[in-house]
Amino acid sequence: MDPVKEFFADLKSPDPSIRFSALSRIEDLTWDDQQQQALRSLIDQEKDPGIRFHMLKVLARLGQSGKSKATAAEIEELLKDPDRDEMKLAIMLESVKRTDAPLVVISLKEANWTSFSAELLPSVLKFLKKFGSFENAADIEMLCRHHDPRVLSSAVEALEKIAPDRLKDLIVPLLVNPNFGIRSRAVRLLHRWDPTEALRHFESMLFSNVESEKQAALFHAYFFPFKQIETLMLRFISMEKDPDLIKKAGLLFMANPNGQVPARLLEARQACVGTKFQLIDNILKGVLTSLYQAKIVKATPEQMLEVLENHFKQKRLKLFIERYSLGLKSGAAETRLKAAIKLCDLVRYNIGEARELIENYLQKEKDEESKARVAQYYRSCLPESPEKTDQPPEKHEAEQQIGLANSIDEKNFTQSFAFAQEHFKELSVPQQVMVLKAIERFGDKKQVQLPTKALKSENSEVLAAAIDCLSVIDPDQLSPYLPQFIKHSSDDVREAAIKVFALFDKQQAIALVEKMLFSVQPLQRKQAILCCGHFDFQSVRHLLIKALKLEGDPENQQQICSLLRSNADEELFYKLYSDLKACKTSRKSLYEELVAAMADQLSTGENALDKQKLYGIAIQKLEEEEKFQSQRQAYRLEKIQQIREKPEKGIVIDAGLARFTVVAYSIGIILTALIWFLFLAPDSNSKLSGVRSKPAQSRLLNKTVMVQGTISYVDNEKRLIEIENSLENKKKYRLKIPESFGKLPNQGEQFHAQVKIIKEGPVLLADMLTAL
């Protein structure tokens, strides 16, 4: 990827402020003949008179290279001419000697420079940025509200150099400017005073549904400290579909290489297919080359890539084992059974830790049916299983042949597959699953017919195995079936389907997972957490952090903590430490345990950090954050978004969803419709313009509210507690607590929850949805 080419691409941006900024950024480069010719062709296409003027100035200046510098007297004389040549003046201002600059500033003041044309003003402001002083600040500040985005951005840039504190009062009008390039520049400016809030604004723009807003955010991303935006940029290239934007983001990674980025880029690459896989692969190799050329690493890019791929496999394996070893500790026999079956699959690859876990499970499992099933499956997975044979299946009787489904390996796959295809319906469910897993490991598109037929199976285990198989050998075959599988009653089938759907549209797949992750049903949340394990971490990092704040189920909490621990870094540690200090609920002990474990993890190993320093920086960050709280009200993201909003009548169509609908035609119109109606459609209670809702029979019935207060009464038998709600004028609530919550809190304890009112009266009866 050529940076100069990317800058030229910015000159084609629909946003005039971006085109102007790109031109300002590259005008001082050394131009070859080909680049000058490219600029001339862009001049012919440019319709904005101000930008056209600037382009012509660049070419004219290049043609005058080597000529003597302009004197103060020459500029003063030109300024006095009412019919002066503005292009000539702009070029002369570029070549003023430092010794003559104070006299030129005086001449500009006498000529009332603020009244110059919008075409010329940026050249004057550029001159004042370089040679002006605080005395010019008032005039420059006046132009920070100019209607022309080129003039406005030049004025902001000049004032930022001469008197930056005068820009504080201009932050809000700049953040609500209708031009996205100006907004992005304002966010960059805000970073000077409040980095945390500026990054929130930057994130909002970077993940906007408006293409121009994303373009503007990405353009100004070059001016942020890369370490502070690295996580956001990783998430961006993982989620973004536009190849040009991905390439542009990739330049940031190549320009800021560090030792940790390649592993994260590889994880993002592995979660993609097709063109996007290739794009991120190019970025990854570019970063590895930069690291090698800068002598940050000694290994060649090829050697580093091999090491990273092995490291990635080991990390995924470790996470897989930890995830399902937690499942073995579940109180539900079905969860333990599924976890054991998953771990048995690792036994085939001689993973000793998985074998040890299964043998330990078989000794302790009390559910005899589950135990027998796992034992049988485990035996078939052992490398030294008596069922293994080198003989081809046709040399055995029919009953023996059916038993050979568990013994398929790379050597006998071709012969075994021919038999399995003919007798697939005769095989038991476990044997069908084994055949599909063998095709996943050893097959390709030539064997696609059998797993495609298996998609019609009524058995959820076979369905999940067929989806997993096709996701590896031919994902396109799954497109027409995804809608029904995403809504399937089986958790395993839904998980497998969402995993594949992410290959087609990661944004929408994560939207589905997010909806599940914050469901009132613990099992839905559990499945969503397991789905998160299949995405690259940066895509779901923000969701997992948010989910941990709300999750009340202990098993789900441990699964989230497992995912966070396996991706520990400094930034994540500081975020969790901040959440720990802000936590006022019973989850505090969970946060303390997680933060302590992460500190231990980061302070050991190859790139160990000093634990005391780690905590010291976290405390310092919290203190800085508290300092900004009082001054932040005027420019908080939420406040700025409210100011920008304009009341519009009619139904608003989300641009991202519209794009998804168009793309989804390539994977079936039914898929689009079902995913919309089943997962993404607005709540049936939401108001649509032009549609009158029926008057509610009860003002409070079925309403969802927040309840917080001291527990005044506890009935353990009926699982009821009473609270006087401090959030709602001391109304009294009697809450029904579900069994999944576990032990009831004690009388006198504080309680905070989201509830749904099911009966009105002096004391409101409500179902607890989520404990906070």
PDB file of N, CA, C and O in Angstrom, residues 320-357:
ATOM      1  N   PHE A 320     -10.280 -23.010  24.304  1.00  0.00           N
ATOM      2  CA  PHE A 320     -11.253 -24.076  24.101  1.00  0.00           C
ATOM      3  C   PHE A 320     -11.297 -24.986  25.329  1.00  0.00           C
ATOM      4  O   PHE A 320     -12.376 -25.326  25.837  1.00  0.00           O
ATOM      5  N   ILE A 321     -10.118 -25.393  25.791  1.00  0.00           N
ATOM      6  CA  ILE A 321     -10.048 -26.301  26.948  1.00  0.00           C
ATOM      7  C   ILE A 321     -10.603 -25.619  28.193  1.00  0.00           C
ATOM      8  O   ILE A 321     -11.380 -26.213  28.946  1.00  0.00           O
ATOM      9  N   GLU A 322     -10.225 -24.345  28.404  1.00  0.00           N
ATOM     10  CA  GLU A 322     -10.708 -23.633  29.598  1.00  0.00           C
ATOM     11  C   GLU A 322     -12.216 -23.445  29.542  1.00  0.00           C
ATOM     12  O   GLU A 322     -12.909 -23.605  30.542  1.00  0.00           O
ATOM     13  N   ARG A 323     -12.713 -23.129  28.359  1.00  0.00           N
ATOM     14  CA  ARG A 323     -14.146 -22.902  28.194  1.00  0.00           C
ATOM     15  C   ARG A 323     -14.951 -24.142  28.566  1.00  0.00           C
ATOM     16  O   ARG A 323     -15.924 -24.069  29.327  1.00  0.00           O
ATOM     17  N   TYR A 324     -14.529 -25.311  28.060  1.00  0.00           N
ATOM     18  CA  TYR A 324     -15.311 -26.526  28.309  1.00  0.00           C
ATOM     19  C   TYR A 324     -14.947 -27.200  29.625  1.00  0.00           C
ATOM     20  O   TYR A 324     -15.760 -27.968  30.163  1.00  0.00           O
ATOM     21  N   SER A 325     -13.781 -26.903  30.179  1.00  0.00           N
ATOM     22  CA  SER A 325     -13.488 -27.407  31.520  1.00  0.00           C
ATOM     23  C   SER A 325     -14.377 -26.704  32.547  1.00  0.00           C
ATOM     24  O   SER A 325     -14.783 -27.300  33.545  1.00  0.00           O
ATOM     25  N   LEU A 326     -14.699 -25.423  32.288  1.00  0.00           N
ATOM     26  CA  LEU A 326     -15.676 -24.723  33.139  1.00  0.00           C
ATOM     27  C   LEU A 326     -17.052 -25.360  33.000  1.00  0.00           C
ATOM     28  O   LEU A 326     -17.806 -25.452  33.968  1.00  0.00           O
ATOM     29  N   GLY A 327     -17.372 -25.814  31.772  1.00  0.00           N
ATOM     30  CA  GLY A 327     -18.643 -26.491  31.542  1.00  0.00           C
ATOM     31  C   GLY A 327     -18.764 -27.782  32.328  1.00  0.00           C
ATOM     32  O   GLY A 327     -19.859 -28.180  32.756  1.00  0.00           O
ATOM     33  N   LEU A 328     -17.628 -28.462  32.545  1.00  0.00           N
ATOM     34  CA  LEU A 328     -17.647 -29.708  33.323  1.00  0.00           C
ATOM     35  C   LEU A 328     -18.013 -29.463  34.782  1.00  0.00           C
ATOM     36  O   LEU A 328     -18.428 -30.392  35.491  1.00  0.00           O
ATOM     37  N   LYS A 329     -17.867 -28.226  35.246  1.00  0.00           N
ATOM     38  CA  LYS A 329     -18.181 -27.890  36.637  1.00  0.00           C
ATOM     39  C   LYS A 329     -19.610 -27.398  36.806  1.00  0.00           C
ATOM     40  O   LYS A 329     -20.019 -27.036  37.904  1.00  0.00           O
ATOM     41  N   SER A 330     -20.361 -27.375  35.723  1.00  0.00           N
ATOM     42  CA  SER A 330     -21.736 -26.863  35.763  1.00  0.00           C
ATOM     43  C   SER A 330     -22.633 -27.734  36.634  1.00  0.00           C
ATOM     44  O   SER A 330     -22.408 -28.938  36.796  1.00  0.00           O
ATOM     45  N   GLY A 331     -23.669 -27.100  37.175  1.00  0.00           N
ATOM     46  CA  GLY A 331     -24.651 -27.846  37.965  1.00  0.00           C
ATOM     47  C   GLY A 331     -25.643 -28.598  37.094  1.00  0.00           C
ATOM     48  O   GLY A 331     -26.385 -29.449  37.588  1.00  0.00           O
ATOM     49  N   ALA A 332     -25.669 -28.303  35.795  1.00  0.00           N
ATOM     50  CA  ALA A 332     -26.609 -28.963  34.872  1.00  0.00           C
ATOM     51  C   ALA A 332     -25.911 -30.123  34.164  1.00  0.00           C
ATOM     52  O   ALA A 332     -24.857 -29.954  33.546  1.00  0.00           O
ATOM     53  N   ALA A 333     -26.525 -31.323  34.250  1.00  0.00           N
ATOM     54  CA  ALA A 333     -25.929 -32.519  33.651  1.00  0.00           C
ATOM     55  C   ALA A 333     -25.775 -32.382  32.138  1.00  0.00           C
ATOM     56  O   ALA A 333     -24.775 -32.838  31.563  1.00  0.00           O
ATOM     57  N   GLU A 334     -26.742 -31.727  31.491  1.00  0.00           N
ATOM     58  CA  GLU A 334     -26.690 -31.569  30.036  1.00  0.00           C
ATOM     59  C   GLU A 334     -25.495 -30.702  29.623  1.00  0.00           C
ATOM     60  O   GLU A 334     -24.824 -30.999  28.641  1.00  0.00           O
ATOM     61  N   THR A 335     -25.232 -29.633  30.398  1.00  0.00           N
ATOM     62  CA  THR A 335     -24.085 -28.769  30.109  1.00  0.00           C
ATOM     63  C   THR A 335     -22.789 -29.545  30.269  1.00  0.00           C
ATOM     64  O   THR A 335     -21.863 -29.431  29.449  1.00  0.00           O
ATOM     65  N   ARG A 336     -22.700 -30.365  31.316  1.00  0.00           N
ATOM     66  CA  ARG A 336     -21.491 -31.172  31.540  1.00  0.00           C
ATOM     67  C   ARG A 336     -21.298 -32.176  30.404  1.00  0.00           C
ATOM     68  O   ARG A 336     -20.178 -32.403  29.932  1.00  0.00           O
ATOM     69  N   LEU A 337     -22.403 -32.767  29.946  1.00  0.00           N
ATOM     70  CA  LEU A 337     -22.340 -33.748  28.858  1.00  0.00           C
ATOM     71  C   LEU A 337     -21.795 -33.100  27.582  1.00  0.00           C
ATOM     72  O   LEU A 337     -20.886 -33.637  26.935  1.00  0.00           O
ATOM     73  N   LYS A 338     -22.345 -31.939  27.203  1.00  0.00           N
ATOM     74  CA  LYS A 338     -21.907 -31.258  25.983  1.00  0.00           C
ATOM     75  C   LYS A 338     -20.435 -30.856  26.077  1.00  0.00           C
ATOM     76  O   LYS A 338     -19.680 -30.977  25.099  1.00  0.00           O
ATOM     77  N   ALA A 339     -20.031 -30.379  27.248  1.00  0.00           N
ATOM     78  CA  ALA A 339     -18.636 -29.983  27.430  1.00  0.00           C
ATOM     79  C   ALA A 339     -17.711 -31.190  27.298  1.00  0.00           C
ATOM     80  O   ALA A 339     -16.642 -31.110  26.674  1.00  0.00           O
ATOM     81  N   ALA A 340     -18.112 -32.316  27.864  1.00  0.00           N
ATOM     82  CA  ALA A 340     -17.286 -33.528  27.801  1.00  0.00           C
ATOM     83  C   ALA A 340     -17.149 -34.031  26.366  1.00  0.00           C
ATOM     84  O   ALA A 340     -16.056 -34.429  25.934  1.00  0.00           O
ATOM     85  N   ILE A 341     -18.248 -34.004  25.610  1.00  0.00           N
ATOM     86  CA  ILE A 341     -18.204 -34.444  24.209  1.00  0.00           C
ATOM     87  C   ILE A 341     -17.244 -33.567  23.407  1.00  0.00           C
ATOM     88  O   ILE A 341     -16.455 -34.056  22.581  1.00  0.00           O
ATOM     89  N   LYS A 342     -17.298 -32.238  23.645  1.00  0.00           N
ATOM     90  CA  LYS A 342     -16.402 -31.320  22.947  1.00  0.00           C
ATOM     91  C   LYS A 342     -14.940 -31.618  23.289  1.00  0.00           C
ATOM     92  O   LYS A 342     -14.066 -31.613  22.414  1.00  0.00           O
ATOM     93  N   LEU A 343     -14.660 -31.902  24.555  1.00  0.00           N
ATOM     94  CA  LEU A 343     -13.291 -32.181  24.976  1.00  0.00           C
ATOM     95  C   LEU A 343     -12.794 -33.517  24.420  1.00  0.00           C
ATOM     96  O   LEU A 343     -11.602 -33.687  24.159  1.00  0.00           O
ATOM     97  N   CYS A 344     -13.731 -34.461  24.237  1.00  0.00           N
ATOM     98  CA  CYS A 344     -13.354 -35.753  23.648  1.00  0.00           C
ATOM     99  C   CYS A 344     -12.755 -35.574  22.250  1.00  0.00           C
ATOM    100  O   CYS A 344     -11.855 -36.314  21.853  1.00  0.00           O
ATOM    101  N   ASP A 345     -13.267 -34.585  21.515  1.00  0.00           N
ATOM    102  CA  ASP A 345     -12.753 -34.357  20.164  1.00  0.00           C
ATOM    103  C   ASP A 345     -11.270 -34.017  20.179  1.00  0.00           C
ATOM    104  O   ASP A 345     -10.541 -34.314  19.220  1.00  0.00           O
ATOM    105  N   LEU A 346     -10.813 -33.383  21.264  1.00  0.00           N
ATOM    106  CA  LEU A 346      -9.389 -33.040  21.358  1.00  0.00           C
ATOM    107  C   LEU A 346      -8.520 -34.263  21.633  1.00  0.00           C
ATOM    108  O   LEU A 346      -7.327 -34.261  21.330  1.00  0.00           O
ATOM    109  N   VAL A 347      -9.130 -35.287  22.192  1.00  0.00           N
ATOM    110  CA  VAL A 347      -8.375 -36.508  22.486  1.00  0.00           C
ATOM    111  C   VAL A 347      -7.845 -37.122  21.194  1.00  0.00           C
ATOM    112  O   VAL A 347      -6.782 -37.738  21.164  1.00  0.00           O
ATOM    113  N   ARG A 348      -8.582 -36.951  20.102  1.00  0.00           N
ATOM    114  CA  ARG A 348      -8.148 -37.473  18.797  1.00  0.00           C
ATOM    115  C   ARG A 348      -6.792 -36.907  18.386  1.00  0.00           C
ATOM    116  O   ARG A 348      -6.059 -37.517  17.622  1.00  0.00           O
ATOM    117  N   TYR A 349      -6.515 -35.674  18.881  1.00  0.00           N
ATOM    118  CA  TYR A 349      -5.265 -35.013  18.497  1.00  0.00           C
ATOM    119  C   TYR A 349      -4.185 -35.172  19.576  1.00  0.00           C
ATOM    120  O   TYR A 349      -3.228 -34.405  19.611  1.00  0.00           O
ATOM    121  N   ASN A 350      -4.389 -36.172  20.438  1.00  0.00           N
ATOM    122  CA  ASN A 350      -3.405 -36.469  21.491  1.00  0.00           C
ATOM    123  C   ASN A 350      -3.157 -35.285  22.426  1.00  0.00           C
ATOM    124  O   ASN A 350      -2.024 -35.021  22.826  1.00  0.00           O
ATOM    125  N   ILE A 351      -4.212 -34.549  22.758  1.00  0.00           N
ATOM    126  CA  ILE A 351      -4.098 -33.451  23.716  1.00  0.00           C
ATOM    127  C   ILE A 351      -4.242 -34.047  25.118  1.00  0.00           C
ATOM    128  O   ILE A 351      -5.349 -34.422  25.544  1.00  0.00           O
ATOM    129  N   GLY A 352      -3.124 -34.147  25.831  1.00  0.00           N
ATOM    130  CA  GLY A 352      -3.117 -34.818  27.128  1.00  0.00           C
ATOM    131  C   GLY A 352      -4.020 -34.167  28.154  1.00  0.00           C
ATOM    132  O   GLY A 352      -4.660 -34.861  28.965  1.00  0.00           O
ATOM    133  N   GLU A 353      -4.106 -32.827  28.148  1.00  0.00           N
ATOM    134  CA  GLU A 353      -4.930 -32.124  29.128  1.00  0.00           C
ATOM    135  C   GLU A 353      -6.406 -32.477  28.968  1.00  0.00           C
ATOM    136  O   GLU A 353      -7.123 -32.664  29.956  1.00  0.00           O
ATOM    137  N   ALA A 354      -6.854 -32.603  27.710  1.00  0.00           N
ATOM    138  CA  ALA A 354      -8.257 -32.968  27.456  1.00  0.00           C
ATOM    139  C   ALA A 354      -8.522 -34.395  27.946  1.00  0.00           C
ATOM    140  O   ALA A 354      -9.568 -34.675  28.547  1.00  0.00           O
ATOM    141  N   ARG A 355      -7.584 -35.280  27.696  1.00  0.00           N
ATOM    142  CA  ARG A 355      -7.731 -36.680  28.127  1.00  0.00           C
ATOM    143  C   ARG A 355      -7.841 -36.762  29.644  1.00  0.00           C
ATOM    144  O   ARG A 355      -8.676 -37.494  30.191  1.00  0.00           O
ATOM    145  N   GLU A 356      -6.999 -36.006  30.335  1.00  0.00           N
ATOM    146  CA  GLU A 356      -7.014 -35.990  31.805  1.00  0.00           C
ATOM    147  C   GLU A 356      -8.349 -35.469  32.340  1.00  0.00           C
ATOM    148  O   GLU A 356      -8.903 -36.006  33.294  1.00  0.00           O
ATOM    149  N   LEU A 357      -8.876 -34.415  31.698  1.00  0.00           N
ATOM    150  CA  LEU A 357     -10.156 -33.837  32.132  1.00  0.00           C
ATOM    151  C   LEU A 357     -11.303 -34.835  31.958  1.00  0.00           C
ATOM    152  O   LEU A 357     -12.177 -34.950  32.824  1.00  0.00           O
TER     153      LEU A 357
END
